[in-house]
Amino acid sequence: MTNPTSKVMPKSPITLIQNPKSGHCHKVSLFMSLNAIPYKTIEPDMTNGEHKSERFSALNIFKQVPVITDGDITLADSNAIFIYLIHAYADSDYWLGKDAKEKALIQRWLSVSAGELAKGPAAARLEYVFGATIHVPSVIATSVTLLTNMEAHLSNSRSTFLVGDHVTAADIAMYSYMAHAPEGGISLDGYPHITEWLKAIESLNGFVPMPSSDIAPARN
Ligand SMILES: N[C@@H](CCC(=O)N[C@@H](CS)C(=O)NCC(=O)O)C(=O)O
């Protein structure tokens, strides 16, 4: 499989302000690693609310990680950061689609990553890994709908990947929280195409894992 990297790289490493257990942050570090984009990380003390400070809100008005800085450019939101990194440092036709239809199909999965994935498996994990309060029935229902639809999509496709015949931004956007769904009690047992898809991403050159947390008792 080809995994094109950019011809132009940042003059200095990009700074990724992150929490190492956040899938939104892992999406960004995984993408940079796959594309050999140099970066360093900073971890604000989120347990003590450093991300709620005025200084942090100057970086991201929503007071969340990830944030990147690249020279005098500061950007928040994992999918927005993807768009920046892809256009600045990677092959945009490869990662975001070569024609209008492919671009739309990839964008659809970016939307799913900010929608069903965030409200389902990522939210389920928030409870166990970070002690957050969640509405368990709706989180489980959203997760099961997502798993069912994604499994059907992959099983009906001739490709291992979500769009087209190679990895794209769609796969990287969906990977981190899907791979770590069992940490929120969202089991991937019975979803063989999703499991194969995770393995395909994990075998890419430059893949870096997100640190694991304990597997939670299955609730689906
Ligand atoms: N839409 C944002 C969501 C980012 C997000 O939810 N970040 C979480 C960590 S995974 C956060 O910073 N939570 C702290 C808080 O909201 O107080 C993205 O895609 O980057």
JSON list of C-alpha atoms and ligand atoms in Angstrom, two decimals:
[
{"chain": "A", "resi": 1, "resn": "MET", "atom": "CA", "xyz": [0.00, 0.00, 0.00]},
{"chain": "A", "resi": 2, "resn": "THR", "atom": "CA", "xyz": [1.24, 3.48, -0.79]},
{"chain": "A", "resi": 3, "resn": "ASN", "atom": "CA", "xyz": [1.27, 6.01, 1.99]},
{"chain": "A", "resi": 4, "resn": "PRO", "atom": "CA", "xyz": [2.33, 9.24, 0.32]},
{"chain": "A", "resi": 5, "resn": "THR", "atom": "CA", "xyz": [4.02, 11.84, 2.46]},
{"chain": "A", "resi": 6, "resn": "SER", "atom": "CA", "xyz": [4.29, 15.49, 1.68]},
{"chain": "A", "resi": 7, "resn": "LYS", "atom": "CA", "xyz": [7.15, 17.17, -0.14]},
{"chain": "A", "resi": 8, "resn": "VAL", "atom": "CA", "xyz": [6.94, 20.22, 2.15]},
{"chain": "A", "resi": 9, "resn": "MET", "atom": "CA", "xyz": [7.31, 19.90, 5.92]},
{"chain": "A", "resi": 10, "resn": "PRO", "atom": "CA", "xyz": [6.90, 22.50, 8.68]},
{"chain": "A", "resi": 11, "resn": "LYS", "atom": "CA", "xyz": [10.04, 24.54, 9.45]},
{"chain": "A", "resi": 12, "resn": "SER", "atom": "CA", "xyz": [9.75, 23.58, 13.13]},
{"chain": "A", "resi": 13, "resn": "PRO", "atom": "CA", "xyz": [7.81, 20.69, 14.66]},
{"chain": "A", "resi": 14, "resn": "ILE", "atom": "CA", "xyz": [4.10, 21.34, 15.05]},
{"chain": "A", "resi": 15, "resn": "THR", "atom": "CA", "xyz": [3.01, 21.58, 18.70]},
{"chain": "A", "resi": 16, "resn": "LEU", "atom": "CA", "xyz": [0.07, 19.35, 19.58]},
{"chain": "A", "resi": 17, "resn": "ILE", "atom": "CA", "xyz": [-1.63, 20.37, 22.82]},
{"chain": "A", "resi": 18, "resn": "GLN", "atom": "CA", "xyz": [-3.30, 17.19, 23.93]},
{"chain": "A", "resi": 19, "resn": "ASN", "atom": "CA", "xyz": [-4.43, 14.67, 26.48]},
{"chain": "A", "resi": 20, "resn": "PRO", "atom": "CA", "xyz": [-2.79, 11.31, 25.69]},
{"chain": "A", "resi": 21, "resn": "LYS", "atom": "CA", "xyz": [-6.01, 9.41, 26.52]},
{"chain": "A", "resi": 22, "resn": "SER", "atom": "CA", "xyz": [-8.17, 11.50, 24.17]},
{"chain": "A", "resi": 23, "resn": "GLY", "atom": "CA", "xyz": [-9.17, 9.90, 20.88]},
{"chain": "A", "resi": 24, "resn": "HIS", "atom": "CA", "xyz": [-9.73, 13.35, 19.37]},
{"chain": "A", "resi": 25, "resn": "CYS", "atom": "CA", "xyz": [-6.05, 14.06, 20.08]},
{"chain": "A", "resi": 26, "resn": "HIS", "atom": "CA", "xyz": [-4.88, 10.63, 18.99]},
{"chain": "A", "resi": 27, "resn": "LYS", "atom": "CA", "xyz": [-6.53, 11.16, 15.57]},
{"chain": "A", "resi": 28, "resn": "VAL", "atom": "CA", "xyz": [-4.22, 14.11, 15.05]},
{"chain": "A", "resi": 29, "resn": "SER", "atom": "CA", "xyz": [-1.00, 12.47, 16.30]},
{"chain": "A", "resi": 30, "resn": "LEU", "atom": "CA", "xyz": [-1.80, 9.35, 14.26]},
{"chain": "A", "resi": 31, "resn": "PHE", "atom": "CA", "xyz": [-2.29, 11.40, 11.11]},
{"chain": "A", "resi": 32, "resn": "MET", "atom": "CA", "xyz": [0.97, 13.31, 11.66]},
{"chain": "A", "resi": 33, "resn": "SER", "atom": "CA", "xyz": [2.83, 10.09, 12.34]},
{"chain": "A", "resi": 34, "resn": "LEU", "atom": "CA", "xyz": [1.46, 8.37, 9.21]},
{"chain": "A", "resi": 35, "resn": "ASN", "atom": "CA", "xyz": [2.59, 11.36, 7.16]},
{"chain": "A", "resi": 36, "resn": "ALA", "atom": "CA", "xyz": [5.95, 11.79, 8.95]},
{"chain": "A", "resi": 37, "resn": "ILE", "atom": "CA", "xyz": [4.99, 15.36, 9.90]},
{"chain": "A", "resi": 38, "resn": "PRO", "atom": "CA", "xyz": [7.31, 16.39, 12.78]},
{"chain": "A", "resi": 39, "resn": "TYR", "atom": "CA", "xyz": [5.49, 17.30, 15.99]},
{"chain": "A", "resi": 40, "resn": "LYS", "atom": "CA", "xyz": [5.93, 17.61, 19.72]},
{"chain": "A", "resi": 41, "resn": "THR", "atom": "CA", "xyz": [3.27, 17.39, 22.40]},
{"chain": "A", "resi": 42, "resn": "ILE", "atom": "CA", "xyz": [2.25, 19.49, 25.40]},
{"chain": "A", "resi": 43, "resn": "GLU", "atom": "CA", "xyz": [-0.16, 18.11, 27.97]},
{"chain": "A", "resi": 44, "resn": "PRO", "atom": "CA", "xyz": [-2.15, 20.71, 29.92]},
{"chain": "A", "resi": 45, "resn": "ASP", "atom": "CA", "xyz": [-3.10, 19.69, 33.45]},
{"chain": "A", "resi": 46, "resn": "MET", "atom": "CA", "xyz": [-6.75, 18.97, 32.63]},
{"chain": "A", "resi": 47, "resn": "THR", "atom": "CA", "xyz": [-7.41, 17.27, 35.98]},
{"chain": "A", "resi": 48, "resn": "ASN", "atom": "CA", "xyz": [-6.84, 20.66, 37.59]},
{"chain": "A", "resi": 49, "resn": "GLY", "atom": "CA", "xyz": [-8.77, 22.53, 34.88]},
{"chain": "A", "resi": 50, "resn": "GLU", "atom": "CA", "xyz": [-5.84, 24.16, 33.09]},
{"chain": "A", "resi": 51, "resn": "HIS", "atom": "CA", "xyz": [-7.87, 23.98, 29.85]},
{"chain": "A", "resi": 52, "resn": "LYS", "atom": "CA", "xyz": [-10.56, 26.17, 31.46]},
{"chain": "A", "resi": 53, "resn": "SER", "atom": "CA", "xyz": [-8.15, 29.06, 32.00]},
{"chain": "A", "resi": 54, "resn": "GLU", "atom": "CA", "xyz": [-8.27, 32.38, 30.13]},
{"chain": "A", "resi": 55, "resn": "ARG", "atom": "CA", "xyz": [-4.84, 31.60, 28.70]},
{"chain": "A", "resi": 56, "resn": "PHE", "atom": "CA", "xyz": [-6.17, 28.33, 27.21]},
{"chain": "A", "resi": 57, "resn": "SER", "atom": "CA", "xyz": [-9.32, 29.94, 25.85]},
{"chain": "A", "resi": 58, "resn": "ALA", "atom": "CA", "xyz": [-7.08, 32.23, 23.80]},
{"chain": "A", "resi": 59, "resn": "LEU", "atom": "CA", "xyz": [-6.02, 29.01, 22.02]},
{"chain": "A", "resi": 60, "resn": "ASN", "atom": "CA", "xyz": [-9.50, 27.46, 21.77]},
{"chain": "A", "resi": 61, "resn": "ILE", "atom": "CA", "xyz": [-12.68, 29.31, 22.69]},
{"chain": "A", "resi": 62, "resn": "PHE", "atom": "CA", "xyz": [-14.30, 25.90, 23.38]},
{"chain": "A", "resi": 63, "resn": "LYS", "atom": "CA", "xyz": [-11.57, 25.17, 25.97]},
{"chain": "A", "resi": 64, "resn": "GLN", "atom": "CA", "xyz": [-10.90, 21.68, 24.66]},
{"chain": "A", "resi": 65, "resn": "VAL", "atom": "CA", "xyz": [-7.98, 19.68, 23.29]},
{"chain": "A", "resi": 66, "resn": "PRO", "atom": "CA", "xyz": [-6.65, 19.05, 20.68]},
{"chain": "A", "resi": 67, "resn": "VAL", "atom": "CA", "xyz": [-5.11, 22.35, 19.64]},
{"chain": "A", "resi": 68, "resn": "ILE", "atom": "CA", "xyz": [-2.13, 22.67, 17.33]},
{"chain": "A", "resi": 69, "resn": "THR", "atom": "CA", "xyz": [0.24, 25.53, 16.77]},
{"chain": "A", "resi": 70, "resn": "ASP", "atom": "CA", "xyz": [2.29, 25.72, 13.60]},
{"chain": "A", "resi": 71, "resn": "GLY", "atom": "CA", "xyz": [4.41, 28.88, 13.62]},
{"chain": "A", "resi": 72, "resn": "ASP", "atom": "CA", "xyz": [1.91, 31.70, 14.10]},
{"chain": "A", "resi": 73, "resn": "ILE", "atom": "CA", "xyz": [-1.10, 29.51, 13.19]},
{"chain": "A", "resi": 74, "resn": "THR", "atom": "CA", "xyz": [-3.24, 28.13, 16.05]},
{"chain": "A", "resi": 75, "resn": "LEU", "atom": "CA", "xyz": [-6.06, 25.69, 15.31]},
{"chain": "A", "resi": 76, "resn": "ALA", "atom": "CA", "xyz": [-8.53, 23.65, 17.37]},
{"chain": "A", "resi": 77, "resn": "ASP", "atom": "CA", "xyz": [-10.90, 20.77, 16.54]},
{"chain": "A", "resi": 78, "resn": "SER", "atom": "CA", "xyz": [-9.55, 17.45, 15.32]},
{"chain": "A", "resi": 79, "resn": "ASN", "atom": "CA", "xyz": [-11.32, 17.51, 11.96]},
{"chain": "A", "resi": 80, "resn": "ALA", "atom": "CA", "xyz": [-10.39, 21.15, 11.29]},
{"chain": "A", "resi": 81, "resn": "ILE", "atom": "CA", "xyz": [-6.80, 20.25, 12.17]},
{"chain": "A", "resi": 82, "resn": "PHE", "atom": "CA", "xyz": [-6.97, 17.36, 9.66]},
{"chain": "A", "resi": 83, "resn": "ILE", "atom": "CA", "xyz": [-8.06, 19.72, 6.91]},
{"chain": "A", "resi": 84, "resn": "TYR", "atom": "CA", "xyz": [-5.17, 22.07, 7.71]},
{"chain": "A", "resi": 85, "resn": "LEU", "atom": "CA", "xyz": [-2.53, 19.34, 7.92]},
{"chain": "A", "resi": 86, "resn": "ILE", "atom": "CA", "xyz": [-3.73, 17.63, 4.76]},
{"chain": "A", "resi": 87, "resn": "HIS", "atom": "CA", "xyz": [-3.75, 20.82, 2.68]},
{"chain": "A", "resi": 88, "resn": "ALA", "atom": "CA", "xyz": [-0.50, 22.13, 4.17]},
{"chain": "A", "resi": 89, "resn": "TYR", "atom": "CA", "xyz": [1.63, 18.99, 4.37]},
{"chain": "A", "resi": 90, "resn": "ALA", "atom": "CA", "xyz": [0.04, 15.93, 2.76]},
{"chain": "A", "resi": 91, "resn": "ASP", "atom": "CA", "xyz": [-1.45, 14.73, -0.51]},
{"chain": "A", "resi": 92, "resn": "SER", "atom": "CA", "xyz": [-4.97, 16.16, -0.42]},
{"chain": "A", "resi": 93, "resn": "ASP", "atom": "CA", "xyz": [-6.33, 14.03, -3.28]},
{"chain": "A", "resi": 94, "resn": "TYR", "atom": "CA", "xyz": [-5.11, 10.92, -1.48]},
{"chain": "A", "resi": 95, "resn": "TRP", "atom": "CA", "xyz": [-6.46, 11.77, 1.99]},
{"chain": "A", "resi": 96, "resn": "LEU", "atom": "CA", "xyz": [-9.57, 13.79, 1.10]},
{"chain": "A", "resi": 97, "resn": "GLY", "atom": "CA", "xyz": [-10.64, 12.16, -2.16]},
{"chain": "A", "resi": 98, "resn": "LYS", "atom": "CA", "xyz": [-9.75, 12.55, -5.81]},
{"chain": "A", "resi": 99, "resn": "ASP", "atom": "CA", "xyz": [-13.13, 13.72, -7.14]},
{"chain": "A", "resi": 100, "resn": "ALA", "atom": "CA", "xyz": [-16.33, 15.38, -5.97]},
{"chain": "A", "resi": 101, "resn": "LYS", "atom": "CA", "xyz": [-18.04, 12.12, -5.00]},
{"chain": "A", "resi": 102, "resn": "GLU", "atom": "CA", "xyz": [-15.08, 10.73, -3.04]},
{"chain": "A", "resi": 103, "resn": "LYS", "atom": "CA", "xyz": [-14.59, 14.05, -1.25]},
{"chain": "A", "resi": 104, "resn": "ALA", "atom": "CA", "xyz": [-18.26, 14.00, -0.19]},
{"chain": "A", "resi": 105, "resn": "LEU", "atom": "CA", "xyz": [-18.10, 10.37, 0.97]},
{"chain": "A", "resi": 106, "resn": "ILE", "atom": "CA", "xyz": [-15.01, 11.12, 3.08]},
{"chain": "A", "resi": 107, "resn": "GLN", "atom": "CA", "xyz": [-16.63, 14.26, 4.53]},
{"chain": "A", "resi": 108, "resn": "ARG", "atom": "CA", "xyz": [-19.59, 12.12, 5.53]},
{"chain": "A", "resi": 109, "resn": "TRP", "atom": "CA", "xyz": [-17.35, 9.99, 7.79]},
{"chain": "A", "resi": 110, "resn": "LEU", "atom": "CA", "xyz": [-15.74, 13.11, 9.26]},
{"chain": "A", "resi": 111, "resn": "SER", "atom": "CA", "xyz": [-19.28, 14.14, 10.19]},
{"chain": "A", "resi": 112, "resn": "VAL", "atom": "CA", "xyz": [-19.98, 10.69, 11.66]},
{"chain": "A", "resi": 113, "resn": "SER", "atom": "CA", "xyz": [-16.79, 10.98, 13.72]},
{"chain": "A", "resi": 114, "resn": "ALA", "atom": "CA", "xyz": [-18.01, 14.26, 15.24]},
{"chain": "A", "resi": 115, "resn": "GLY", "atom": "CA", "xyz": [-21.56, 12.92, 15.54]},
{"chain": "A", "resi": 116, "resn": "GLU", "atom": "CA", "xyz": [-22.38, 9.28, 16.21]},
{"chain": "A", "resi": 117, "resn": "LEU", "atom": "CA", "xyz": [-18.81, 8.28, 17.17]},
{"chain": "A", "resi": 118, "resn": "ALA", "atom": "CA", "xyz": [-18.44, 11.15, 19.66]},
{"chain": "A", "resi": 119, "resn": "LYS", "atom": "CA", "xyz": [-21.95, 10.68, 21.07]},
{"chain": "A", "resi": 120, "resn": "GLY", "atom": "CA", "xyz": [-21.68, 6.88, 21.19]},
{"chain": "A", "resi": 121, "resn": "PRO", "atom": "CA", "xyz": [-18.43, 4.96, 21.81]},
{"chain": "A", "resi": 122, "resn": "ALA", "atom": "CA", "xyz": [-16.41, 8.06, 22.80]},
{"chain": "A", "resi": 123, "resn": "ALA", "atom": "CA", "xyz": [-19.06, 9.15, 25.32]},
{"chain": "A", "resi": 124, "resn": "ALA", "atom": "CA", "xyz": [-19.32, 5.61, 26.71]},
{"chain": "A", "resi": 125, "resn": "ARG", "atom": "CA", "xyz": [-15.58, 5.66, 27.34]},
{"chain": "A", "resi": 126, "resn": "LEU", "atom": "CA", "xyz": [-15.76, 9.09, 29.02]},
{"chain": "A", "resi": 127, "resn": "GLU", "atom": "CA", "xyz": [-17.70, 7.54, 31.87]},
{"chain": "A", "resi": 128, "resn": "TYR", "atom": "CA", "xyz": [-15.19, 4.77, 32.63]},
{"chain": "A", "resi": 129, "resn": "VAL", "atom": "CA", "xyz": [-11.92, 6.50, 31.76]},
{"chain": "A", "resi": 130, "resn": "PHE", "atom": "CA", "xyz": [-12.67, 10.04, 32.99]},
{"chain": "A", "resi": 131, "resn": "GLY", "atom": "CA", "xyz": [-15.55, 9.53, 35.43]},
{"chain": "A", "resi": 132, "resn": "ALA", "atom": "CA", "xyz": [-17.97, 11.72, 33.42]},
{"chain": "A", "resi": 133, "resn": "THR", "atom": "CA", "xyz": [-21.74, 11.50, 33.79]},
{"chain": "A", "resi": 134, "resn": "ILE", "atom": "CA", "xyz": [-23.44, 10.24, 30.63]},
{"chain": "A", "resi": 135, "resn": "HIS", "atom": "CA", "xyz": [-26.95, 9.25, 29.60]},
{"chain": "A", "resi": 136, "resn": "VAL", "atom": "CA", "xyz": [-26.21, 5.52, 29.36]},
{"chain": "A", "resi": 137, "resn": "PRO", "atom": "CA", "xyz": [-29.28, 4.34, 27.32]},
{"chain": "A", "resi": 138, "resn": "SER", "atom": "CA", "xyz": [-28.83, 6.93, 24.57]},
{"chain": "A", "resi": 139, "resn": "VAL", "atom": "CA", "xyz": [-25.06, 6.39, 24.45]},
{"chain": "A", "resi": 140, "resn": "ILE", "atom": "CA", "xyz": [-25.53, 2.62, 24.06]},
{"chain": "A", "resi": 141, "resn": "ALA", "atom": "CA", "xyz": [-28.28, 3.06, 21.44]},
{"chain": "A", "resi": 142, "resn": "THR", "atom": "CA", "xyz": [-26.12, 5.49, 19.42]},
{"chain": "A", "resi": 143, "resn": "SER", "atom": "CA", "xyz": [-23.14, 3.12, 19.66]},
{"chain": "A", "resi": 144, "resn": "VAL", "atom": "CA", "xyz": [-25.12, 0.08, 18.52]},
{"chain": "A", "resi": 145, "resn": "THR", "atom": "CA", "xyz": [-26.63, 1.96, 15.57]},
{"chain": "A", "resi": 146, "resn": "LEU", "atom": "CA", "xyz": [-23.17, 3.16, 14.54]},
{"chain": "A", "resi": 147, "resn": "LEU", "atom": "CA", "xyz": [-21.58, -0.31, 14.85]},
{"chain": "A", "resi": 148, "resn": "THR", "atom": "CA", "xyz": [-24.42, -1.92, 12.91]},
{"chain": "A", "resi": 149, "resn": "ASN", "atom": "CA", "xyz": [-24.28, 0.63, 10.10]},
{"chain": "A", "resi": 150, "resn": "MET", "atom": "CA", "xyz": [-20.50, 0.65, 9.86]},
{"chain": "A", "resi": 151, "resn": "GLU", "atom": "CA", "xyz": [-20.31, -3.15, 9.87]},
{"chain": "A", "resi": 152, "resn": "ALA", "atom": "CA", "xyz": [-22.88, -3.28, 7.05]},
{"chain": "A", "resi": 153, "resn": "HIS", "atom": "CA", "xyz": [-21.05, -0.59, 5.10]},
{"chain": "A", "resi": 154, "resn": "LEU", "atom": "CA", "xyz": [-17.72, -2.44, 5.34]},
{"chain": "A", "resi": 155, "resn": "SER", "atom": "CA", "xyz": [-19.26, -5.81, 4.60]},
{"chain": "A", "resi": 156, "resn": "ASN", "atom": "CA", "xyz": [-20.98, -4.44, 1.45]},
{"chain": "A", "resi": 157, "resn": "SER", "atom": "CA", "xyz": [-17.78, -2.78, 0.25]},
{"chain": "A", "resi": 158, "resn": "ARG", "atom": "CA", "xyz": [-15.07, -4.42, -1.82]},
{"chain": "A", "resi": 159, "resn": "SER", "atom": "CA", "xyz": [-12.49, -2.38, 0.10]},
{"chain": "A", "resi": 160, "resn": "THR", "atom": "CA", "xyz": [-11.12, -2.84, 3.65]},
{"chain": "A", "resi": 161, "resn": "PHE", "atom": "CA", "xyz": [-11.30, 0.95, 4.04]},
{"chain": "A", "resi": 162, "resn": "LEU", "atom": "CA", "xyz": [-14.32, 3.22, 4.45]},
{"chain": "A", "resi": 163, "resn": "VAL", "atom": "CA", "xyz": [-14.01, 5.08, 1.13]},
{"chain": "A", "resi": 164, "resn": "GLY", "atom": "CA", "xyz": [-12.16, 3.98, -2.01]},
{"chain": "A", "resi": 165, "resn": "ASP", "atom": "CA", "xyz": [-9.36, 1.45, -2.15]},
{"chain": "A", "resi": 166, "resn": "HIS", "atom": "CA", "xyz": [-6.89, 2.96, 0.32]},
{"chain": "A", "resi": 167, "resn": "VAL", "atom": "CA", "xyz": [-6.80, 4.63, 3.73]},
{"chain": "A", "resi": 168, "resn": "THR", "atom": "CA", "xyz": [-8.21, 8.18, 3.79]},
{"chain": "A", "resi": 169, "resn": "ALA", "atom": "CA", "xyz": [-9.05, 10.85, 6.36]},
{"chain": "A", "resi": 170, "resn": "ALA", "atom": "CA", "xyz": [-12.35, 9.00, 6.86]},
{"chain": "A", "resi": 171, "resn": "ASP", "atom": "CA", "xyz": [-10.56, 6.00, 8.38]},
{"chain": "A", "resi": 172, "resn": "ILE", "atom": "CA", "xyz": [-8.23, 8.03, 10.60]},
{"chain": "A", "resi": 173, "resn": "ALA", "atom": "CA", "xyz": [-11.14, 10.16, 11.87]},
{"chain": "A", "resi": 174, "resn": "MET", "atom": "CA", "xyz": [-13.06, 7.03, 12.87]},
{"chain": "A", "resi": 175, "resn": "TYR", "atom": "CA", "xyz": [-10.18, 4.91, 14.14]},
{"chain": "A", "resi": 176, "resn": "SER", "atom": "CA", "xyz": [-9.20, 6.06, 17.64]},
{"chain": "A", "resi": 177, "resn": "TYR", "atom": "CA", "xyz": [-12.55, 5.97, 19.44]},
{"chain": "A", "resi": 178, "resn": "MET", "atom": "CA", "xyz": [-13.66, 2.85, 17.57]},
{"chain": "A", "resi": 179, "resn": "ALA", "atom": "CA", "xyz": [-10.46, 0.97, 18.52]},
{"chain": "A", "resi": 180, "resn": "HIS", "atom": "CA", "xyz": [-10.91, 1.97, 22.17]},
{"chain": "A", "resi": 181, "resn": "ALA", "atom": "CA", "xyz": [-14.69, 1.46, 22.32]},
{"chain": "A", "resi": 182, "resn": "PRO", "atom": "CA", "xyz": [-14.34, -1.60, 24.65]},
{"chain": "A", "resi": 183, "resn": "GLU", "atom": "CA", "xyz": [-12.85, 0.75, 27.29]},
{"chain": "A", "resi": 184, "resn": "GLY", "atom": "CA", "xyz": [-16.34, 2.25, 27.48]},
{"chain": "A", "resi": 185, "resn": "GLY", "atom": "CA", "xyz": [-18.05, -1.13, 27.55]},
{"chain": "A", "resi": 186, "resn": "ILE", "atom": "CA", "xyz": [-18.92, -1.02, 23.84]},
{"chain": "A", "resi": 187, "resn": "SER", "atom": "CA", "xyz": [-17.86, -4.45, 22.68]},
{"chain": "A", "resi": 188, "resn": "LEU", "atom": "CA", "xyz": [-16.67, -5.02, 19.12]},
{"chain": "A", "resi": 189, "resn": "ASP", "atom": "CA", "xyz": [-17.37, -8.77, 19.34]},
{"chain": "A", "resi": 190, "resn": "GLY", "atom": "CA", "xyz": [-19.67, -9.73, 16.49]},
{"chain": "A", "resi": 191, "resn": "TYR", "atom": "CA", "xyz": [-18.40, -6.95, 14.19]},
{"chain": "A", "resi": 192, "resn": "PRO", "atom": "CA", "xyz": [-15.76, -8.81, 12.13]},
{"chain": "A", "resi": 193, "resn": "HIS", "atom": "CA", "xyz": [-15.48, -6.26, 9.33]},
{"chain": "A", "resi": 194, "resn": "ILE", "atom": "CA", "xyz": [-14.88, -3.45, 11.82]},
{"chain": "A", "resi": 195, "resn": "THR", "atom": "CA", "xyz": [-12.23, -5.59, 13.52]},
{"chain": "A", "resi": 196, "resn": "GLU", "atom": "CA", "xyz": [-10.51, -6.26, 10.15]},
{"chain": "A", "resi": 197, "resn": "TRP", "atom": "CA", "xyz": [-10.65, -2.54, 9.35]},
{"chain": "A", "resi": 198, "resn": "LEU", "atom": "CA", "xyz": [-8.98, -1.68, 12.69]},
{"chain": "A", "resi": 199, "resn": "LYS", "atom": "CA", "xyz": [-6.20, -4.19, 11.94]},
{"chain": "A", "resi": 200, "resn": "ALA", "atom": "CA", "xyz": [-5.67, -2.69, 8.48]},
{"chain": "A", "resi": 201, "resn": "ILE", "atom": "CA", "xyz": [-5.11, 0.75, 10.02]},
{"chain": "A", "resi": 202, "resn": "GLU", "atom": "CA", "xyz": [-2.83, -0.69, 12.70]},
{"chain": "A", "resi": 203, "resn": "SER", "atom": "CA", "xyz": [-0.64, -2.23, 9.99]},
{"chain": "A", "resi": 204, "resn": "LEU", "atom": "CA", "xyz": [-0.02, 1.09, 8.19]},
{"chain": "A", "resi": 205, "resn": "ASN", "atom": "CA", "xyz": [3.54, 2.45, 8.12]},
{"chain": "A", "resi": 206, "resn": "GLY", "atom": "CA", "xyz": [3.94, 5.00, 10.90]},
{"chain": "A", "resi": 207, "resn": "PHE", "atom": "CA", "xyz": [0.96, 3.76, 12.94]},
{"chain": "A", "resi": 208, "resn": "VAL", "atom": "CA", "xyz": [1.15, 4.82, 16.60]},
{"chain": "A", "resi": 209, "resn": "PRO", "atom": "CA", "xyz": [-1.32, 3.47, 19.17]},
{"chain": "A", "resi": 210, "resn": "MET", "atom": "CA", "xyz": [-3.22, 5.47, 21.78]},
{"chain": "A", "resi": 211, "resn": "PRO", "atom": "CA", "xyz": [-2.35, 4.30, 25.32]},
{"chain": "A", "resi": 212, "resn": "SER", "atom": "CA", "xyz": [-4.92, 1.75, 26.46]},
{"chain": "A", "resi": 213, "resn": "SER", "atom": "CA", "xyz": [-7.16, 1.91, 29.50]},
{"chain": "A", "resi": 214, "resn": "ASP", "atom": "CA", "xyz": [-8.92, -1.03, 31.16]},
{"chain": "A", "resi": 215, "resn": "ILE", "atom": "CA", "xyz": [-11.61, -2.82, 29.16]},
{"chain": "A", "resi": 216, "resn": "ALA", "atom": "CA", "xyz": [-15.00, -2.13, 30.77]},
{"chain": "A", "resi": 217, "resn": "PRO", "atom": "CA", "xyz": [-17.78, -4.73, 31.21]},
{"chain": "A", "resi": 218, "resn": "ALA", "atom": "CA", "xyz": [-19.66, -5.02, 27.90]},
{"chain": "A", "resi": 219, "resn": "ARG", "atom": "CA", "xyz": [-23.00, -3.17, 27.79]},
{"chain": "A", "resi": 220, "resn": "ASN", "atom": "CA", "xyz": [-24.06, -4.05, 24.24]},
{"chain": "B", "resi": 1, "resn": "LIG", "atom": "N1", "xyz": [-14.96, 18.66, 18.35]},
{"chain": "B", "resi": 1, "resn": "LIG", "atom": "C1", "xyz": [-13.76, 18.58, 19.13]},
{"chain": "B", "resi": 1, "resn": "LIG", "atom": "C2", "xyz": [-14.03, 17.82, 20.42]},
{"chain": "B", "resi": 1, "resn": "LIG", "atom": "C3", "xyz": [-12.82, 17.86, 21.33]},
{"chain": "B", "resi": 1, "resn": "LIG", "atom": "C4", "xyz": [-13.10, 17.28, 22.69]},
{"chain": "B", "resi": 1, "resn": "LIG", "atom": "O1", "xyz": [-14.20, 16.79, 22.96]},
{"chain": "B", "resi": 1, "resn": "LIG", "atom": "N2", "xyz": [-12.07, 17.31, 23.53]},
{"chain": "B", "resi": 1, "resn": "LIG", "atom": "C5", "xyz": [-12.18, 16.78, 24.87]},
{"chain": "B", "resi": 1, "resn": "LIG", "atom": "C6", "xyz": [-11.11, 15.72, 25.09]},
{"chain": "B", "resi": 1, "resn": "LIG", "atom": "S1", "xyz": [-11.48, 14.30, 24.12]},
{"chain": "B", "resi": 1, "resn": "LIG", "atom": "C7", "xyz": [-11.92, 17.87, 25.88]},
{"chain": "B", "resi": 1, "resn": "LIG", "atom": "O2", "xyz": [-11.03, 18.68, 25.71]},
{"chain": "B", "resi": 1, "resn": "LIG", "atom": "N3", "xyz": [-12.70, 17.85, 26.95]},
{"chain": "B", "resi": 1, "resn": "LIG", "atom": "C8", "xyz": [-12.55, 18.75, 28.04]},
{"chain": "B", "resi": 1, "resn": "LIG", "atom": "C9", "xyz": [-13.76, 19.56, 28.27]},
{"chain": "B", "resi": 1, "resn": "LIG", "atom": "O3", "xyz": [-14.66, 19.64, 27.40]},
{"chain": "B", "resi": 1, "resn": "LIG", "atom": "O4", "xyz": [-13.81, 20.17, 29.33]},
{"chain": "B", "resi": 1, "resn": "LIG", "atom": "C10", "xyz": [-12.66, 17.93, 18.32]},
{"chain": "B", "resi": 1, "resn": "LIG", "atom": "O5", "xyz": [-12.96, 17.16, 17.39]},
{"chain": "B", "resi": 1, "resn": "LIG", "atom": "O6", "xyz": [-11.48, 18.20, 18.55]}
]
